[in-house]
Coordinates of C-alpha atoms and ligand atoms in Angstrom, one line a residue:
X243 CA 119.6 75.2 98.3
X244 CA 117.0 75.6 95.4
X245 CA 113.7 77.9 95.4
X246 CA 111.3 77.7 93.0
X247 CA 108.2 80.1 92.8
X248 CA 105.3 79.2 90.6
X249 CA 103.6 82.5 89.8
X250 CA 101.6 84.7 87.7
X251 CA 104.2 87.7 88.4
X252 CA 107.7 86.4 88.3
X253 CA 109.1 89.5 88.0
X254 CA 108.2 90.8 91.4
X255 CA 109.7 87.9 93.0
X256 CA 113.1 87.7 91.2
X257 CA 113.0 91.6 91.4
X258 CA 112.7 91.3 95.1
X259 CA 115.2 88.4 95.5
X260 CA 118.2 89.5 93.7
X261 CA 119.5 92.3 95.8
X262 CA 121.5 92.1 99.1
X263 CA 122.0 89.2 100.9
X264 CA 120.1 86.8 99.2
X265 CA 121.3 88.2 95.8
X266 CA 124.8 87.9 97.0
X267 CA 124.1 84.1 98.1
X268 CA 122.5 83.5 94.8
X269 CA 125.9 84.8 93.3
X270 CA 128.0 82.6 95.3
X271 CA 126.1 79.7 94.2
X272 CA 124.8 78.9 97.9
X273 CA 121.3 79.3 96.5
X274 CA 119.0 79.2 93.3
X275 CA 116.0 80.8 93.0
X276 CA 114.0 80.3 89.7
X277 CA 110.3 81.8 89.2
X278 CA 108.1 80.3 86.8
X279 CA 105.1 81.6 85.0
X280 CA 101.8 79.9 85.5
X281 CA 100.6 82.0 82.6
X282 CA 103.2 80.2 80.1
X283 CA 101.0 76.7 80.9
X284 CA 97.7 78.3 80.2
X285 CA 95.9 75.8 77.6
X286 CA 93.7 78.4 76.1
X287 CA 94.8 80.7 72.9
X288 CA 94.1 83.9 75.5
X289 CA 96.7 82.3 77.9
X290 CA 93.9 83.1 80.7
X291 CA 94.7 81.4 83.8
X292 CA 91.5 82.3 85.7
X293 CA 87.6 81.6 85.8
X294 CA 84.1 82.0 87.5
X295 CA 83.9 79.6 91.0
X296 CA 81.2 77.3 90.4
X297 CA 78.2 78.2 92.8
X298 CA 78.7 81.8 92.4
X299 CA 80.5 84.3 94.8
X300 CA 82.9 87.3 94.7
X301 CA 85.9 87.2 92.4
X302 CA 87.8 84.7 90.1
X303 CA 89.6 81.7 90.8
X304 CA 93.1 80.5 89.1
X305 CA 92.4 77.3 87.2
X306 CA 93.5 73.9 88.3
X307 CA 95.1 73.0 84.8
X308 CA 97.8 75.6 84.0
X309 CA 99.1 75.3 87.7
X310 CA 99.3 71.6 87.6
X311 CA 101.0 71.9 83.9
X312 CA 103.2 74.4 85.6
X313 CA 104.0 72.0 88.4
X314 CA 104.3 68.9 86.2
X315 CA 107.3 70.4 84.3
X316 CA 108.5 71.4 87.1
X317 CA 108.8 68.3 89.0
X318 CA 110.3 66.8 85.9
X319 CA 112.9 69.4 85.7
X320 CA 113.7 68.8 89.4
X321 CA 113.9 65.0 88.9
X322 CA 116.1 65.3 86.0
X323 CA 118.3 67.4 87.6
X324 CA 118.7 65.0 90.6
X325 CA 119.4 62.2 88.6
X326 CA 122.0 64.0 86.7
X327 CA 123.6 65.0 90.0
X328 CA 123.4 61.4 91.3
X329 CA 124.9 60.0 88.1
X330 CA 127.5 62.5 88.3
X331 CA 128.1 61.4 91.6
X332 CA 128.3 58.0 90.4
X333 CA 125.0 56.7 92.4
X334 CA 122.3 54.7 90.3
X335 CA 119.9 57.6 88.9
X336 CA 116.5 57.5 90.8
X337 CA 114.1 58.8 88.2
X338 CA 110.9 58.3 90.5
X339 CA 112.8 60.6 92.7
X340 CA 112.0 58.1 95.2
X341 CA 113.4 58.8 98.7
X342 CA 111.5 61.9 99.2
X343 CA 108.7 64.0 97.8
X344 CA 109.5 67.7 97.1
X345 CA 107.9 70.1 99.4
X346 CA 105.1 72.5 97.8
X347 CA 104.5 75.2 99.8
X348 CA 100.9 77.3 98.9
X349 CA 100.9 80.5 100.4
X350 CA 97.3 81.1 102.2
X351 CA 95.8 82.7 105.1
X352 CA 94.5 79.3 106.0
X353 CA 97.7 78.0 106.4
X354 CA 99.8 77.1 109.3
X355 CA 101.5 80.2 111.0
X356 CA 105.0 80.6 109.6
X357 CA 107.7 81.0 112.2
X358 CA 111.3 80.3 113.2
X359 CA 111.0 76.6 114.0
X360 CA 109.4 76.2 110.5
X361 CA 112.2 78.3 108.9
X362 CA 114.5 76.1 110.5
X363 CA 112.8 72.7 109.2
X364 CA 112.4 74.0 105.9
X365 CA 116.3 75.0 105.6
X366 CA 116.8 71.3 105.8
X367 CA 115.4 70.7 102.2
X368 CA 117.1 70.5 99.4
X369 CA 114.5 71.7 97.2
X370 CA 111.6 73.9 97.7
X371 CA 108.6 74.8 95.8
X372 CA 106.3 77.7 96.5
X373 CA 103.0 78.2 94.9
X374 CA 101.4 81.7 94.8
X375 CA 97.6 81.9 94.3
X376 CA 95.9 85.3 93.0
X377 CA 92.5 86.5 92.8
X378 CA 90.2 84.9 95.0
X379 CA 92.2 81.5 95.2
X380 CA 93.1 78.2 93.5
X381 CA 90.9 75.3 92.3
X382 CA 91.1 73.1 95.5
X383 CA 91.5 69.7 93.3
X384 CA 95.0 71.0 92.2
X385 CA 95.5 72.0 95.5
X386 CA 94.9 68.4 96.9
X387 CA 97.2 66.8 94.4
X388 CA 100.3 68.7 94.6
X389 CA 100.6 70.8 97.8
X390 CA 102.0 69.3 100.7
X391 CA 102.2 72.4 103.3
X392 CA 99.9 75.2 103.5
X393 CA 101.5 78.2 105.3
X394 CA 100.5 81.6 106.2
X395 CA 102.7 84.6 107.3
X396 CA 100.0 86.1 109.5
X397 CA 96.5 86.7 110.2
X398 CA 95.6 89.2 107.3
X399 CA 94.9 88.8 103.9
X400 CA 97.2 90.2 100.7
X401 CA 96.4 90.3 97.4
X402 CA 98.8 87.2 96.6
X403 CA 101.5 84.7 97.6
X404 CA 104.4 86.7 96.4
X405 CA 105.2 88.6 99.1
X406 CA 104.8 85.9 101.6
X407 CA 106.7 83.5 99.5
X408 CA 109.8 86.3 99.5
X409 CA 109.5 86.5 103.2
X410 CA 109.9 82.8 103.6
X411 CA 112.8 82.4 101.3
X412 CA 114.3 85.4 103.1
X413 CA 113.7 83.7 106.4
X414 CA 115.1 80.2 105.2
X415 CA 118.0 81.5 103.2
X416 CA 119.7 82.9 106.0
X417 CA 119.6 79.8 107.7
X418 CA 121.4 78.0 104.9
X419 CA 125.3 77.8 105.7
X420 CA 127.6 80.8 104.4
X421 CA 124.6 82.9 103.4
X422 CA 125.3 85.1 106.2
X423 CA 128.9 86.4 106.9
X424 CA 128.7 85.2 110.5
X425 CA 127.1 81.8 110.8
X426 CA 126.9 82.4 114.5
X427 CA 124.4 85.2 114.2
X428 CA 121.7 83.2 112.7
X429 CA 121.7 81.0 116.0
X430 CA 121.9 83.9 118.5
X431 CA 119.1 86.6 117.8
X432 CA 115.3 86.9 118.2
X433 CA 113.6 83.8 118.7
X434 CA 116.6 81.8 119.8
X435 CA 115.0 79.9 122.9
X436 CA 111.8 81.6 122.5
X437 CA 113.3 85.2 123.6
X438 CA 113.4 88.6 121.7
X439 CA 117.0 89.8 121.4
X440 CA 118.6 91.6 123.6
X441 CA 119.2 95.6 122.9
X442 CA 122.5 96.3 120.7
X443 CA 124.6 99.7 120.7
X444 CA 127.6 100.8 118.3
X445 CA 129.6 103.9 118.0
X446 CA 129.4 106.6 119.1
X447 CA 129.7 106.0 122.9
X448 CA 127.3 108.7 123.4
X449 CA 124.3 109.9 120.8
X450 CA 121.8 112.2 121.6
X451 CA 122.7 112.4 125.4
X452 CA 122.2 108.8 125.5
X453 CA 125.0 106.4 126.8
X454 CA 125.9 103.1 125.8
X455 CA 125.0 100.7 128.8
X456 CA 128.5 100.9 131.3
X457 CA 128.2 96.9 131.3
X458 CA 129.1 96.6 127.6
X459 CA 132.4 98.7 127.9
X460 CA 133.5 96.5 130.8
X461 CA 134.9 93.9 128.8
X462 CA 134.1 91.6 131.5
X463 CA 132.3 88.5 129.0
X464 CA 130.6 86.8 131.6
X465 CA 128.8 89.8 133.1
X466 CA 127.8 91.0 129.7
X467 CA 126.1 87.7 128.4
X468 CA 124.2 88.0 131.8
X469 CA 123.0 91.4 131.3
X470 CA 122.1 90.3 127.5
X471 CA 120.2 87.3 128.7
X472 CA 118.5 89.5 131.2
X473 CA 117.5 91.9 129.0
X474 CA 115.9 89.4 126.7
X475 CA 113.9 88.0 129.5
X476 CA 112.7 91.5 130.0
X477 CA 111.8 92.6 126.3
X478 CA 110.1 89.5 125.8
X479 CA 108.0 89.7 129.0
X480 CA 107.0 93.4 127.7
X481 CA 106.5 92.8 124.2
X482 CA 105.8 89.2 123.5
X483 CA 104.8 87.5 126.7
X484 CA 103.1 84.8 124.8
X485 CA 106.4 83.3 123.6
X486 CA 107.7 82.8 127.4
X487 CA 105.4 79.8 127.7
X488 CA 108.0 77.9 125.4
X489 CA 111.0 79.5 126.4
X490 CA 113.5 77.8 129.2
X491 CA 113.7 80.3 132.0
X492 CA 115.4 80.0 135.5
X493 CA 113.4 80.4 138.6
X494 CA 115.0 83.8 138.8
X495 CA 114.1 84.8 135.4
X496 CA 110.7 83.6 135.6
X497 CA 110.3 86.0 138.8
X498 CA 111.9 88.8 136.6
X499 CA 109.4 88.1 133.9
X500 CA 106.4 87.9 136.1
X501 CA 107.5 91.3 137.7
X502 CA 107.8 92.9 134.3
X503 CA 104.6 91.6 133.4
X504 CA 102.9 93.0 136.6
X505 CA 104.5 96.4 136.8
X506 CA 104.8 96.8 132.9
X507 CA 108.2 98.5 133.4
X508 CA 109.5 99.7 129.9
X509 CA 112.3 98.3 128.6
X510 CA 115.4 99.9 129.8
X511 CA 119.2 99.6 129.3
Ligands
ADE30 N1 97.8 85.1 100.5 C1 97.1 85.8 100.9 N2 97.2 86.5 102.4 C2 98.3 85.3 103.0 C3 98.7 85.4 104.2 N3 98.3 86.3 105.2 N4 100.1 84.6 104.2 C4 100.1 83.7 102.9 N5 99.4 83.8 102.1 C5 98.9 84.7 101.9

């Protein structure tokens, strides 16, 4: 999977993504991450990329042309790479990149709120382009021409789109086969079935006088699964009751969730 980030701060994203699991996946060739500096496409001699908004108002706006030129160069690069891949595979090169348009994600508090199912959907793409705004945003006209998806990471305002892009890339990358050592763990975790993850314990058996729940030491897998599912329901009811509406619960689990919500019991093992 190939990620391209259009930004004024390429070092910020590259430094942040070149470490740990994502960095290892890049080294293994499972992912590629490239940051393009929008400033390199500034058309004036001062390489400035921002200007005052028409109609007045606070702050500066990123201008349309450098963003468009950056996108245009990137779209060409992706087209040529795909044509090369098709040629090597013995297919007829499709220079129009006709089958499907590469998705261009603009990070903005005005977008749709990012969640796990969006991460799953984006993880199906071969290429993803992220456009990071700064200052007070980007001239609307270029957004209209190039953006396919408007995405927010939550209801708060950040200084730019770089951190949101990094968060999205992290969440999407770990769903790409081979990126996590254990492919099962991407499936069975928080938000699987719209339930939060159950509590987990490792050695030692007793820590600060707290003992690992007995059932986990029993070796009885069916009972352990039952306990974990119950814990997930309890946690979700307590911490994220909004998720329960979309979760598929048995009648017994619905009753348990209602009790937790009514009594406000703390999450216990
Ligand atoms: N840019 C600034 N704030 C943002 C947010 N909450 N999500 C995505 N992009 C942003």
